[in-house]
GROMACS .gro file of C-alpha atoms in nm:
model
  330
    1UNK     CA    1  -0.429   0.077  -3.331
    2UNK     CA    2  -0.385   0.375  -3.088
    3UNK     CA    3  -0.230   0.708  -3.275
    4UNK     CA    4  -0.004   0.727  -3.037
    5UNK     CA    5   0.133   0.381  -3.093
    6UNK     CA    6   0.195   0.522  -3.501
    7UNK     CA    7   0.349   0.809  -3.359
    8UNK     CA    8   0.563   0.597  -3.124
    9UNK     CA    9   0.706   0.389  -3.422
   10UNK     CA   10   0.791   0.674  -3.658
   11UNK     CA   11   0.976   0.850  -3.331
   12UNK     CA   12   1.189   0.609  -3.305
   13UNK     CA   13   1.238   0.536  -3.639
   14UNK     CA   14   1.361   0.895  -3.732
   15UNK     CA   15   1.677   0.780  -3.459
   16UNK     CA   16   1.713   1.108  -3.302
   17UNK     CA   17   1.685   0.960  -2.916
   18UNK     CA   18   1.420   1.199  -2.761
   19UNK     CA   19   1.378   0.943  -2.482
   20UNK     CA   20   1.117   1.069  -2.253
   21UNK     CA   21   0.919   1.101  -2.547
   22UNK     CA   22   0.917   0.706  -2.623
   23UNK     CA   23   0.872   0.653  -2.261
   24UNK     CA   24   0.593   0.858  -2.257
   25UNK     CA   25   0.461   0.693  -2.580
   26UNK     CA   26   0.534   0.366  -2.421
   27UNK     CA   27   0.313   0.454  -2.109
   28UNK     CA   28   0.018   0.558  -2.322
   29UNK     CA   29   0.067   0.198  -2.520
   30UNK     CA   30   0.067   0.022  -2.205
   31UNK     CA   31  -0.254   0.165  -2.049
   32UNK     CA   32  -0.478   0.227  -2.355
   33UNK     CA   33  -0.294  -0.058  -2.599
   34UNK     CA   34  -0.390  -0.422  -2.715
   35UNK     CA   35  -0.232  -0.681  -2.904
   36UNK     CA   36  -0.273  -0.452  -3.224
   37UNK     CA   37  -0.048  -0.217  -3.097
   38UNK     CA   38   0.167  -0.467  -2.960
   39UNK     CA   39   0.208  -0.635  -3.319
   40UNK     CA   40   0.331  -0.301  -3.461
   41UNK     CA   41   0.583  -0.256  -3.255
   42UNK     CA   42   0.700  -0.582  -3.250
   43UNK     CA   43   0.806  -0.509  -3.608
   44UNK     CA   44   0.947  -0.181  -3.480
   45UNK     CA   45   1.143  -0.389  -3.271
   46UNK     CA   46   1.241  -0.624  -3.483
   47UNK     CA   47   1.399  -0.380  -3.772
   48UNK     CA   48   1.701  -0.329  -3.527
   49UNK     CA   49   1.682  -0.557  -3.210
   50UNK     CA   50   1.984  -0.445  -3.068
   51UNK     CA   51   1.908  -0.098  -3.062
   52UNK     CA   52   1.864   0.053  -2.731
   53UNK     CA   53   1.549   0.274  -2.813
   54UNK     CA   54   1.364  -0.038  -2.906
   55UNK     CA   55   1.476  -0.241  -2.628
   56UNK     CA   56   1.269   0.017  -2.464
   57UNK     CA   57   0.955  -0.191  -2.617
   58UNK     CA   58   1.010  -0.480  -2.443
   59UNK     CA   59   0.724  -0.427  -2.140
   60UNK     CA   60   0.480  -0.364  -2.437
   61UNK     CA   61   0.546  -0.738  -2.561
   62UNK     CA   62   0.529  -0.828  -2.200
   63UNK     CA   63   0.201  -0.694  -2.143
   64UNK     CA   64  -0.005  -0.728  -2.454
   65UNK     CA   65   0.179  -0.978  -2.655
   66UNK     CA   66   0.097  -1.364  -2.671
   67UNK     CA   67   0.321  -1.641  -2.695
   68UNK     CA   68   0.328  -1.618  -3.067
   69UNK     CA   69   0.553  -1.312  -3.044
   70UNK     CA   70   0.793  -1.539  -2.852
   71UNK     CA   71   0.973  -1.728  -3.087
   72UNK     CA   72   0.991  -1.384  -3.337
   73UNK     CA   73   1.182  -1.265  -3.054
   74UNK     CA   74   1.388  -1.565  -2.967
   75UNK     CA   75   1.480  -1.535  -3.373
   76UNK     CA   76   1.736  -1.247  -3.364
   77UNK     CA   77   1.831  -1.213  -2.971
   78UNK     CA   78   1.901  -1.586  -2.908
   79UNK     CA   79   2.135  -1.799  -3.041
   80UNK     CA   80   2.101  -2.175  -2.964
   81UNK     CA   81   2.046  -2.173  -2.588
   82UNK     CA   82   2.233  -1.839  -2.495
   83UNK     CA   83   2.145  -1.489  -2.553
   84UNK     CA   84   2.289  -1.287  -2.858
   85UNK     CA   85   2.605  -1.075  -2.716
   86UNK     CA   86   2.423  -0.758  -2.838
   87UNK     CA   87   2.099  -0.783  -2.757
   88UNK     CA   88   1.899  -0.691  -2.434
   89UNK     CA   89   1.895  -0.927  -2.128
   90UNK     CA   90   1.561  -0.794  -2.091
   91UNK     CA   91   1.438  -1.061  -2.355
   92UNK     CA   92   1.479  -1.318  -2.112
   93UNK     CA   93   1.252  -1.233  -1.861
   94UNK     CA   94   0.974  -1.150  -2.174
   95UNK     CA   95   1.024  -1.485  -2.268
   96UNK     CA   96   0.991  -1.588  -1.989
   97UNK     CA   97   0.644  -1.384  -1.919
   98UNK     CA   98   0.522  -1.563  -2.217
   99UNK     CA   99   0.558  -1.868  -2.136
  100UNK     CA  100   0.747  -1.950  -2.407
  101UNK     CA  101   0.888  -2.365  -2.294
  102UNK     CA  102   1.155  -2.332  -2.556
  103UNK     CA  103   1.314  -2.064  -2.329
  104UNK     CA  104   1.314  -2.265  -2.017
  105UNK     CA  105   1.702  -2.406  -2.062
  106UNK     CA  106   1.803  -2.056  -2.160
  107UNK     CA  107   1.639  -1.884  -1.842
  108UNK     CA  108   1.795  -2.212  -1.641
  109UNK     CA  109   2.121  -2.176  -1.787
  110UNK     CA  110   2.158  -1.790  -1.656
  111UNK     CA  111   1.967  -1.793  -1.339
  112UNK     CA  112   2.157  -2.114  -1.200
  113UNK     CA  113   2.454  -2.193  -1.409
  114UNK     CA  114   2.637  -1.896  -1.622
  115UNK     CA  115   2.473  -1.619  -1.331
  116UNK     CA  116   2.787  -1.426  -1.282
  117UNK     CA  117   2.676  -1.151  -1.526
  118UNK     CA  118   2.441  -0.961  -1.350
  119UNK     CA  119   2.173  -0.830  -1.550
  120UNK     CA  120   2.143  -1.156  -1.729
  121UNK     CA  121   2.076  -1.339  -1.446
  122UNK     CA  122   1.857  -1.116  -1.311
  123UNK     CA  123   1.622  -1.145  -1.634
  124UNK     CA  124   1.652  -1.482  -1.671
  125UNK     CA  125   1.555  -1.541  -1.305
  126UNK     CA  126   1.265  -1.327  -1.330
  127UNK     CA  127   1.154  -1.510  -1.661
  128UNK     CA  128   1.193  -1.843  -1.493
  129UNK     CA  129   0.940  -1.711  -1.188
  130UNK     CA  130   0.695  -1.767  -1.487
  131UNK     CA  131   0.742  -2.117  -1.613
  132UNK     CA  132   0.733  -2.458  -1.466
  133UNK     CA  133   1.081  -2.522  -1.249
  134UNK     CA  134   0.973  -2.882  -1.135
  135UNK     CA  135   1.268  -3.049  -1.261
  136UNK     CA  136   1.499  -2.844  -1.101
  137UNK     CA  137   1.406  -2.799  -0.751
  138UNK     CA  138   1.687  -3.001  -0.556
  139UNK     CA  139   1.918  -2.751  -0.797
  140UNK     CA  140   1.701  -2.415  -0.690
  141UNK     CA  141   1.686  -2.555  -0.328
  142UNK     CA  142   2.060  -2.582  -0.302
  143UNK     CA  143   2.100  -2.249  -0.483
  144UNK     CA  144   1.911  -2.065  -0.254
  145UNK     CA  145   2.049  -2.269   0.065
  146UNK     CA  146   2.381  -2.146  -0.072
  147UNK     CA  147   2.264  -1.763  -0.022
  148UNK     CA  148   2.240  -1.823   0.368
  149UNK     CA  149   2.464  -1.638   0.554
  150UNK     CA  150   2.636  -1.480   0.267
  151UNK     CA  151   2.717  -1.109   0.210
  152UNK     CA  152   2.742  -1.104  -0.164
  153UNK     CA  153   2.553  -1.322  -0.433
  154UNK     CA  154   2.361  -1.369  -0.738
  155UNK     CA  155   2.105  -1.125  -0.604
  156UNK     CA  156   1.766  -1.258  -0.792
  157UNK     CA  157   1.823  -1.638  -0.622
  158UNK     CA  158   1.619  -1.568  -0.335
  159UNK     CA  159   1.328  -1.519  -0.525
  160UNK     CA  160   1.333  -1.885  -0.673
  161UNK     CA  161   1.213  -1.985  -0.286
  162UNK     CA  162   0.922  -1.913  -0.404
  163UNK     CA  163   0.901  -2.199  -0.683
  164UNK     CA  164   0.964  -2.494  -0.427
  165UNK     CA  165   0.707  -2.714  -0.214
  166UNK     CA  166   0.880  -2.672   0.138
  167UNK     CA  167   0.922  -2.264   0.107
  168UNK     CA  168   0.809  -2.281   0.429
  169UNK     CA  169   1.059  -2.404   0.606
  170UNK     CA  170   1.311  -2.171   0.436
  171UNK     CA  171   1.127  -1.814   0.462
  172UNK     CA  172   1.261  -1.749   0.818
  173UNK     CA  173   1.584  -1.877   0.715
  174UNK     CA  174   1.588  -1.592   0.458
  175UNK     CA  175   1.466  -1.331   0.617
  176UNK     CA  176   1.698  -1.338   0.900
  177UNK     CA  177   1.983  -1.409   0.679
  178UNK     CA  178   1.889  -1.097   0.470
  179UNK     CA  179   1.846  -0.905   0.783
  180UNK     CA  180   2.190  -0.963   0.922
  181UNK     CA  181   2.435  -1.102   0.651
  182UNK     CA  182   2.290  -0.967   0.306
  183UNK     CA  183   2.443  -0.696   0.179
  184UNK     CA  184   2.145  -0.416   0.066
  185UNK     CA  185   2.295  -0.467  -0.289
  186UNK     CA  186   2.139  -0.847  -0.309
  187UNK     CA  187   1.786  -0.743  -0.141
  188UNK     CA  188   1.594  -0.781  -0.447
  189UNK     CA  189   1.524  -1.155  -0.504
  190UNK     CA  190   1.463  -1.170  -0.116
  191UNK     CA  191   1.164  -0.929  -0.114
  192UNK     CA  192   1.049  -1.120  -0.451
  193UNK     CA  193   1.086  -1.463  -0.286
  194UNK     CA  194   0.902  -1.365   0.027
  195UNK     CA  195   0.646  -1.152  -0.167
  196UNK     CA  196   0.581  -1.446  -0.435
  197UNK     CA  197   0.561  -1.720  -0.153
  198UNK     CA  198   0.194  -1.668  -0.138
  199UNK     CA  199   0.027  -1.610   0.226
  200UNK     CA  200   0.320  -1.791   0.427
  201UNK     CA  201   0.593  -1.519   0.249
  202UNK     CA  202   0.351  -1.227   0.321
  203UNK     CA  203   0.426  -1.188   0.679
  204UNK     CA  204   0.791  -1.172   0.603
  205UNK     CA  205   0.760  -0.918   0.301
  206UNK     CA  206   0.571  -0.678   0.531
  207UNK     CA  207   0.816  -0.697   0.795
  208UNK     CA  208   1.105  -0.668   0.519
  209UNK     CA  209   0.948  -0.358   0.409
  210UNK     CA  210   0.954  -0.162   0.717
  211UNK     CA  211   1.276  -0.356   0.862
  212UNK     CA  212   1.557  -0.088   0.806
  213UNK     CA  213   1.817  -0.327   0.748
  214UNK     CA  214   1.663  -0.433   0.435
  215UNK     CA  215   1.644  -0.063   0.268
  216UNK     CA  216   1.339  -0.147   0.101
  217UNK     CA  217   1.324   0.201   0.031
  218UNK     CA  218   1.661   0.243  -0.173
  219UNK     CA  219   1.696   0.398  -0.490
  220UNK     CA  220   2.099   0.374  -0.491
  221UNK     CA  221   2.073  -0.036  -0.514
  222UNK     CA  222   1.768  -0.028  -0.713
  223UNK     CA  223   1.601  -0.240  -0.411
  224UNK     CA  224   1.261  -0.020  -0.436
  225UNK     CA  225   1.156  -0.093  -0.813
  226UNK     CA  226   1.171  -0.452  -0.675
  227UNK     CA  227   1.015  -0.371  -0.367
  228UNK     CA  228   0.687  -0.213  -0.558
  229UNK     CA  229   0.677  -0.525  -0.783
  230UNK     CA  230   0.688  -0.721  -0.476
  231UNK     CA  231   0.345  -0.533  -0.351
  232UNK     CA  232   0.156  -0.620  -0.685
  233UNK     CA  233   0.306  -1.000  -0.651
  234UNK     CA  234   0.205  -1.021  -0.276
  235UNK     CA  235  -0.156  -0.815  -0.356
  236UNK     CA  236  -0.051  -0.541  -0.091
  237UNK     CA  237  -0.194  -0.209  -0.180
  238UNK     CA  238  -0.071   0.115  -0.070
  239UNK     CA  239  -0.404   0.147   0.089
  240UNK     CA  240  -0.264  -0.138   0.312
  241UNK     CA  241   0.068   0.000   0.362
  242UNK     CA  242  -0.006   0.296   0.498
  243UNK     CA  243  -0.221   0.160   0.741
  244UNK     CA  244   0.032  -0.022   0.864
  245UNK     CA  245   0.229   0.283   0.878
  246UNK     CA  246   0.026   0.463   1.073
  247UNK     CA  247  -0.024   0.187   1.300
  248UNK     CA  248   0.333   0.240   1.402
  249UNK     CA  249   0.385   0.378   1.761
  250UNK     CA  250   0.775   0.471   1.763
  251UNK     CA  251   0.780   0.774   1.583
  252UNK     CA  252   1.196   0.681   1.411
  253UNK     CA  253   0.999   0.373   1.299
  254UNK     CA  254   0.753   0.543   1.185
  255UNK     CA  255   0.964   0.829   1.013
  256UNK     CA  256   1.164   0.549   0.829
  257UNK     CA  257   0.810   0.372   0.694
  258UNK     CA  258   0.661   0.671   0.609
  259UNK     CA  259   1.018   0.755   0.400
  260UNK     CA  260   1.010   0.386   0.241
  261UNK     CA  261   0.591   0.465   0.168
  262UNK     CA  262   0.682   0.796  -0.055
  263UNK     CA  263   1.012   0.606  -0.219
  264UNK     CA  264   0.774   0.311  -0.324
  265UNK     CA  265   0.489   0.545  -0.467
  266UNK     CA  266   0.752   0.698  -0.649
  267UNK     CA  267   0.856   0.411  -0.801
  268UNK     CA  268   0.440   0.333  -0.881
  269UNK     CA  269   0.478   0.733  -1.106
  270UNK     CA  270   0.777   0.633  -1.302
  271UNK     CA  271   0.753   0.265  -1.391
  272UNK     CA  272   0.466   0.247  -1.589
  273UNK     CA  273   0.562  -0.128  -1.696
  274UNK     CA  274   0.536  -0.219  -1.314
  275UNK     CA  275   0.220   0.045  -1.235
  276UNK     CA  276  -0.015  -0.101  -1.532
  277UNK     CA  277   0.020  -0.439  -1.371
  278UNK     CA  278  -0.105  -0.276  -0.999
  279UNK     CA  279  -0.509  -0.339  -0.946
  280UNK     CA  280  -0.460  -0.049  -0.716
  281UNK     CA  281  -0.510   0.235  -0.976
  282UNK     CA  282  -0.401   0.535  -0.948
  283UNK     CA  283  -0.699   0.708  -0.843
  284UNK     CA  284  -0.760   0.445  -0.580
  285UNK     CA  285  -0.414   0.539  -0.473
  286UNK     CA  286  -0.478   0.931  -0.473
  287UNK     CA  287  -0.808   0.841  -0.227
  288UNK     CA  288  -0.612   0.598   0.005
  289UNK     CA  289  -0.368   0.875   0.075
  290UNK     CA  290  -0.391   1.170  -0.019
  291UNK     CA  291  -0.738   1.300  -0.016
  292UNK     CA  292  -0.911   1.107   0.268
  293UNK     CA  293  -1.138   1.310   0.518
  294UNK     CA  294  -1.124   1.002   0.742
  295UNK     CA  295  -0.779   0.994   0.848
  296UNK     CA  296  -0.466   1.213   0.829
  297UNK     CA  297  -0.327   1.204   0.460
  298UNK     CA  298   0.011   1.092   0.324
  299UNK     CA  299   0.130   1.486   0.309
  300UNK     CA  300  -0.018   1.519   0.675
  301UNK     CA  301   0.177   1.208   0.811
  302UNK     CA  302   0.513   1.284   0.641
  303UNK     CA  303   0.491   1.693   0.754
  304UNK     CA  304   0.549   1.525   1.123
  305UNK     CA  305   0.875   1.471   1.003
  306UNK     CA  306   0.955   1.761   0.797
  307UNK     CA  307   0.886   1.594   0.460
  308UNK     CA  308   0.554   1.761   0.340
  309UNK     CA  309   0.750   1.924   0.035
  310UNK     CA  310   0.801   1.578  -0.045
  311UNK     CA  311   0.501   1.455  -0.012
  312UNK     CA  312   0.318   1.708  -0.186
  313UNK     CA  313   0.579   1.626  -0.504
  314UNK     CA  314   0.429   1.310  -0.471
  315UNK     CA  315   0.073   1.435  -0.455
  316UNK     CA  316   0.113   1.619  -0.793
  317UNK     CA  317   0.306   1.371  -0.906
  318UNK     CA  318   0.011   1.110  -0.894
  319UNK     CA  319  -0.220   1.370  -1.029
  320UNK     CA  320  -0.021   1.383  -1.314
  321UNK     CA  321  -0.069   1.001  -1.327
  322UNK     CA  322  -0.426   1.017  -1.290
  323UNK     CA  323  -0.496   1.189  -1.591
  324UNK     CA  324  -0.197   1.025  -1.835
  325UNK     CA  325  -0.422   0.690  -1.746
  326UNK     CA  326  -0.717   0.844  -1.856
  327UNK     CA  327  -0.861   0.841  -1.519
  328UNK     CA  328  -1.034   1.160  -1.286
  329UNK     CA  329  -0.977   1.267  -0.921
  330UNK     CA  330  -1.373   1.223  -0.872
   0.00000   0.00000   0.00000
């Protein structure tokens, strides 16, 4: 078990918040962790469930647990086939991630029945991206048909596209609904269902990126932790984006990208629960854009536009990243 994973549990056991310690104890569990770790903080977690400090464990479970943690968390946080009025929504998509099949009514019942709370369906949608939806895909079909033309709705449906056979068919359907009805707070589960749909969605999550009408970019609607999550699900690297980027002749287009490029990498240096899941390290990242002798860099691009200050943030930013995952600039 890591030290800093013993250090993590008495922290928050002594209840005096200090947050971005635990996140920062979280981080280091995430990267350098195993199961071990995971175990001891499940019975961190366990002590006092509804807590929000060990809510904040959840992406440790996620990411090192097994599907035997799955009913220890069910115990406390469900009740029946709903979700305990205290405890984090979270849970569901963990569940969910663990392919837990005792969870699949719960996650059904949220993301396509009861989904008028938000955050629960949001989890429970998420979970369900995980788990077999066979048996319900007339129901998802019809869900996500409903979406079509709609300003407002339960923003995570979208993504459930990616569960059926003909997704196909429905992609452009999305994408130009989310392009000119959508409102930018329900552009989440679009850029998940296009970015999960495989090598037919990948065209359209590209183009959703860089489209301006989606605001992939957004940190007001929370749109760009969901955007970055969408790169890892589709396999598009920064690398990769930034090519595209700089492929861009129309220099307002390519202002915007490079602006939705930084907010995205941004998102890679705070969310280390989305970040440890990225085969595009953080070094590889670093090389790809900001120390590259064959091209312009990331600061270089963005100074066009009167954003190197921002860019260089970013640059020390990553750095910083570099060595808290125990990796070098070499």
């Amino acid at each position: 078990m890591l030290p800093a994973t013993k250090h993590l549990s008495d922290l928050i056991r002594m209840d005096i918040g200090a947050y971005e310690a635990i996140r920062a104890g979280i981080r280091t569990v995430l990267y350098r962790g195993d199961r071990t770790d995971a175990r001891a903080l499940l019975e961190v977690f366990l002590e006092r469930p509804f807590q929000y400090e060990r809510g904040l464990l959840l992406p440790v479970f996620a990411r090192h647990g097994d599907p035997t943690f799955a009913p220890l968390l069910a115990k406390p946080c469900l009740e029946g086939e709903r979700l305990h009025a205290e405890a984090p929504a979270e849970v569901l998509e963990v569940l969910g991630s663990l392919q837990w099949a005792p969870a699949r009514a719960v996650l059904h019942h949220y993301a396509l029945v009861e989904n008028d709370d938000y955050y629960n369906a949001a989890s429970a949608t998420l979970g369900l991206l995980h788990v077999d939806c066979s048996e319900w895909r007339a129901v998802i079909e019809a869900a996500v048909r409903a979406t079509l033309g709609k300003n407002l709705f339960p923003e995570f449906v979208p993504a459930l596209v990616a569960t059926l056979p003909n997704r196909v068919e429905l992609l452009p359907e999305l994408y130009h609904s989310g392009r000119e009805w959508a409102s930018t707070d329900c552009n989440a589960g679009l850029l998940l269902g296009f970015a999960g749909s495989g090598e037919a969605g990948f065209p359209w999550f590209l183009d959703a990126l860089l489209d301006p009408c989606y605001e992939a970019g957004g940190s007001g609607t929370g749109t760009r932790y969901h955007a970055y999550r969408g790169m890892i699900l589709a396999g598009l690297t920064f690398r990769e984006l930034f090519d595209h980027v700089l492929a861009i002749a129309d220099e307002e287009q390519q202002r915007y990208a490079l602006g939705v490029l930084r907010s995205l990498l941004e998102v890679k240096c705070n969310n280390p629960e989305l970040s440890v899941q990225d085969p595009e390290s953080f070094p590889d990242t670093y090389h790809a854009l900001l120390r590259n002798s064959l091209r312009e860099t990331l600061v270089e691009a963005s100074a066009r536009y009167a954003a190197r200050e921002e860019a260089e943030e970013l640059r020390t930013l990553v750095e910083i990243r570099i060595r808290d995952t125990a990796g070098d600039l070499t």
